[in-house]
Short mmCIF file of C-alpha atoms in Angstrom, two decimals:
data_model
loop_
_atom_site.label_atom_id
_atom_site.label_comp_id
_atom_site.label_asym_id
_atom_site.label_seq_id
_atom_site.Cartn_x
_atom_site.Cartn_y
_atom_site.Cartn_z
CA MET A 1 56.78 123.27 -11.86
CA ASP A 2 57.88 126.34 -13.75
CA SER A 3 55.52 129.23 -13.21
CA ALA A 4 54.29 131.67 -15.81
CA THR A 5 54.87 134.45 -13.31
CA SER A 6 58.20 133.45 -11.77
CA GLU A 7 60.42 133.44 -14.90
CA THR A 8 63.13 136.04 -15.39
CA ARG A 9 62.65 137.55 -18.85
CA THR A 10 65.65 138.06 -21.12
CA PRO A 11 65.97 141.51 -22.79
CA LEU A 12 65.46 141.54 -26.55
CA ARG A 13 68.31 141.96 -29.00
CA ALA A 14 68.03 145.03 -31.18
CA SER A 15 69.68 143.29 -34.16
CA ALA A 16 66.98 140.66 -34.79
CA ASP A 17 65.81 140.98 -38.37
CA ASN A 18 64.22 137.66 -39.31
CA GLY A 19 60.87 136.69 -37.74
CA LEU A 20 59.27 133.24 -37.72
CA LYS A 21 55.60 133.05 -36.87
CA ILE A 22 53.77 130.31 -34.92
CA VAL A 23 50.09 130.39 -33.98
CA VAL A 24 48.59 128.74 -30.87
CA VAL A 25 44.98 127.93 -31.56
CA GLY A 26 42.22 125.87 -29.97
CA GLY A 27 38.92 125.96 -28.19
CA PHE A 28 37.62 128.45 -25.65
CA GLY A 29 39.50 128.15 -22.34
CA ALA A 30 42.05 125.62 -23.63
CA GLY A 31 45.01 127.62 -22.24
CA LYS A 32 46.32 129.50 -25.28
CA THR A 33 46.93 132.78 -23.41
CA THR A 34 48.57 130.84 -20.58
CA MET A 35 50.95 129.09 -22.97
CA VAL A 36 52.01 132.29 -24.73
CA ARG A 37 52.48 133.98 -21.37
CA SER A 38 54.51 131.11 -19.90
CA VAL A 39 56.99 130.72 -22.78
CA SER A 40 57.45 134.30 -24.02
CA GLU A 41 60.67 136.05 -23.02
CA ILE A 42 58.91 139.40 -22.98
CA ARG A 43 55.80 140.51 -21.18
CA PRO A 44 53.16 139.31 -23.66
CA LEU A 45 50.73 141.59 -25.36
CA ASN A 46 47.25 140.33 -24.70
CA THR A 47 43.72 141.47 -25.39
CA GLU A 48 41.95 139.83 -22.48
CA GLU A 49 38.71 141.39 -21.33
CA THR A 50 36.57 140.61 -18.32
CA MET A 51 33.78 138.19 -19.07
CA THR A 52 30.27 139.51 -18.42
CA GLN A 53 26.82 138.01 -17.98
CA ALA A 54 25.94 139.17 -21.49
CA GLY A 55 28.55 136.77 -22.89
CA GLU A 56 26.97 133.76 -21.18
CA ALA A 57 24.21 133.83 -23.77
CA VAL A 58 26.80 133.52 -26.56
CA ASP A 59 29.77 131.51 -25.23
CA ASP A 60 29.61 127.90 -24.05
CA LEU A 61 30.99 128.01 -20.50
CA SER A 62 30.57 124.33 -19.68
CA GLY A 63 33.79 123.06 -18.14
CA VAL A 64 35.27 126.57 -17.71
CA ARG A 65 32.95 128.12 -15.14
CA GLY A 66 35.92 129.57 -13.22
CA LYS A 67 37.14 131.57 -16.23
CA THR A 68 36.81 135.33 -15.62
CA ALA A 69 38.61 136.84 -18.67
CA THR A 70 38.85 135.98 -22.35
CA THR A 71 40.92 136.95 -25.37
CA VAL A 72 39.02 139.11 -27.86
CA ALA A 73 41.69 139.60 -30.54
CA PHE A 74 45.01 137.76 -30.05
CA ASP A 75 47.91 137.23 -27.67
CA PHE A 76 51.46 138.02 -28.76
CA GLY A 77 54.79 136.80 -27.41
CA ARG A 78 58.37 136.54 -28.60
CA ILE A 79 61.39 134.20 -28.22
CA THR A 80 64.88 135.17 -29.40
CA LEU A 81 66.60 132.31 -31.26
CA ASP A 82 69.91 134.03 -32.02
CA ALA A 83 71.23 137.48 -32.89
CA HIS A 84 69.19 137.67 -36.09
CA ASN A 85 66.24 135.29 -35.70
CA VAL A 86 63.21 135.57 -33.45
CA LEU A 87 60.06 133.47 -33.04
CA TYR A 88 56.77 135.34 -32.83
CA LEU A 89 53.89 133.60 -31.02
CA PHE A 90 50.27 134.46 -31.68
CA GLY A 91 47.50 133.11 -29.51
CA ALA A 92 44.17 133.02 -31.33
CA PRO A 93 40.83 133.75 -29.60
CA GLY A 94 38.82 130.63 -28.81
CA GLN A 95 35.16 131.67 -28.96
CA GLU A 96 33.23 130.89 -32.11
CA ARG A 97 32.26 134.55 -32.55
CA PHE A 98 35.95 135.43 -33.05
CA TRP A 99 36.85 132.62 -35.45
CA PHE A 100 36.69 135.02 -38.41
CA LEU A 101 40.08 136.35 -37.19
CA TRP A 102 41.80 133.00 -37.56
CA ASP A 103 42.36 133.07 -41.32
CA ARG A 104 44.26 136.35 -41.00
CA LEU A 105 46.36 135.00 -38.12
CA PHE A 106 47.25 131.92 -40.19
CA SER A 107 48.66 134.08 -43.00
CA GLY A 108 52.45 133.68 -43.18
CA THR A 109 52.51 131.13 -40.38
CA LEU A 110 55.33 128.62 -40.16
CA GLY A 111 53.19 126.21 -38.19
CA ALA A 112 50.60 125.93 -35.45
CA VAL A 113 49.92 124.30 -32.10
CA VAL A 114 46.34 123.11 -31.56
CA LEU A 115 45.86 123.22 -27.81
CA VAL A 116 43.21 120.78 -26.64
CA ASP A 117 41.18 120.61 -23.43
CA THR A 118 40.07 116.96 -23.36
CA ARG A 119 37.04 117.95 -21.29
CA ARG A 120 35.80 119.91 -24.33
CA ILE A 121 37.45 118.07 -27.18
CA ASP A 122 34.73 119.01 -29.70
CA ASP A 123 36.00 122.60 -29.53
CA SER A 124 39.18 121.54 -31.33
CA TRP A 125 37.61 120.29 -34.55
CA TYR A 126 37.23 123.70 -36.19
CA ALA A 127 40.88 124.64 -35.56
CA ILE A 128 42.13 121.39 -37.15
CA ASP A 129 39.75 121.79 -40.10
CA ARG A 130 40.92 125.35 -40.81
CA LEU A 131 44.61 124.47 -40.57
CA GLU A 132 44.17 121.53 -42.92
CA LYS A 133 42.37 123.75 -45.41
CA HIS A 134 45.23 126.28 -45.22
CA GLY A 135 47.83 123.53 -45.59
CA THR A 136 49.51 124.74 -42.38
CA PRO A 137 51.68 122.21 -40.53
CA PHE A 138 50.47 121.64 -36.97
CA ILE A 139 50.73 119.43 -33.94
CA VAL A 140 48.14 118.73 -31.24
CA ALA A 141 48.97 119.34 -27.58
CA CYS A 142 46.62 118.15 -24.81
CA ASN A 143 46.74 120.63 -21.94
CA ASP A 144 46.60 118.97 -18.52
CA PHE A 145 43.65 120.27 -16.50
CA GLY A 146 43.85 117.46 -13.95
CA GLY A 147 40.80 115.60 -15.32
CA PRO A 148 40.52 111.99 -16.45
CA ALA A 149 43.45 110.80 -18.57
CA PHE A 150 42.81 109.58 -22.09
CA ALA A 151 45.04 107.27 -24.10
CA PRO A 152 46.59 108.86 -27.21
CA GLU A 153 44.60 106.48 -29.38
CA GLN A 154 41.37 107.75 -27.84
CA VAL A 155 42.28 111.39 -28.49
CA ARG A 156 43.32 110.62 -32.08
CA GLU A 157 40.07 108.83 -32.71
CA ALA A 158 38.00 111.61 -31.16
CA LEU A 159 39.74 114.23 -33.30
CA ASP A 160 39.93 112.02 -36.42
CA LEU A 161 43.61 112.96 -36.44
CA ASP A 162 45.88 111.88 -39.30
CA PRO A 163 48.58 109.41 -38.14
CA HIS A 164 51.42 111.73 -39.23
CA VAL A 165 50.26 114.60 -36.99
CA PRO A 166 52.22 114.53 -33.67
CA LEU A 167 50.16 114.36 -30.45
CA VAL A 168 51.79 115.47 -27.19
CA THR A 169 50.73 116.35 -23.68
CA CYS A 170 51.68 119.52 -21.83
CA ASP A 171 51.05 121.84 -18.92
CA ALA A 172 50.57 125.27 -20.51
CA ARG A 173 51.48 126.94 -17.18
CA SER A 174 55.00 125.51 -17.37
CA ARG A 175 57.59 127.29 -19.47
CA ALA A 176 59.64 124.09 -19.83
CA SER A 177 56.59 122.12 -20.95
CA SER A 178 55.48 124.78 -23.40
CA LYS A 179 58.99 124.96 -24.90
CA LEU A 180 58.88 121.20 -25.50
CA VAL A 181 55.62 121.67 -27.40
CA LEU A 182 57.24 124.27 -29.67
CA ILE A 183 60.25 122.00 -30.19
CA SER A 184 57.91 119.17 -31.20
CA LEU A 185 56.25 121.47 -33.72
CA VAL A 186 59.58 122.55 -35.21
CA GLU A 187 60.78 118.96 -35.46
CA HIS A 188 57.54 118.07 -37.26
CA ILE A 189 58.02 120.95 -39.70
CA GLN A 190 61.64 119.94 -40.31
CA ALA A 191 60.49 116.41 -41.12
CA LEU A 192 57.95 117.73 -43.61
CA TYR A 193 60.58 119.92 -45.29
CA ALA A 194 63.30 117.24 -45.30
CA ALA A 195 62.53 115.99 -48.83
CA PRO A 196 64.79 117.09 -51.72
CA ASP A 197 64.00 120.44 -53.31
CA SER A 198 62.08 121.48 -50.20
CA ALA A 199 62.25 124.81 -48.43
CA PRO A 200 65.52 125.73 -46.66
CA ALA A 201 66.14 124.13 -43.29
CA LEU A 202 65.06 125.96 -40.16
CA PRO A 203 67.64 127.64 -37.91
CA GLN A 204 69.37 125.10 -35.68
CA GLU A 205 68.58 127.24 -32.62
CA LEU A 206 64.96 126.12 -32.89
CA VAL A 207 65.89 122.50 -32.11
#
């Protein structure tokens, strides 16, 4: 398995002048920070803070008792596509008390990944609802935490997911797996924009 800590990072090109934005969103402890960290070619900017006993009265820790830090603003990573195009990744905070930040993060977004922990699938409903209200293209990625496996039909039913929304599985710790998630999102966006008179096609380097 690829490790989030064992990858050799590629230096950034100074000539990049066109940025494409993708947001990774989902419930508390779903693995958003881990995904951004694993796939980014630079050392990600993150706003993780140590969790304290005071937060236990606010945050639902069921299923994530081993979690010791949490994102309080957003995570940021970057992938160079070619000499002039880069992909910016923003990981949104998962706790309900930080959801007010999401609408700002969605502004100008090309698309989004909804990362799902199937042990806490109810935590994903708000993210899907907000993205649908914004009209933002998204896919759903079930992060593998080693728990019971669910059939895709069960996950779709639990999330009341539209049939056209792609559903994939991933291991957010793996760079290769996380890259496949982003490729699935880009392919979905390309399909949505494939109709005549649609927006210009995305750079081929994304595929």
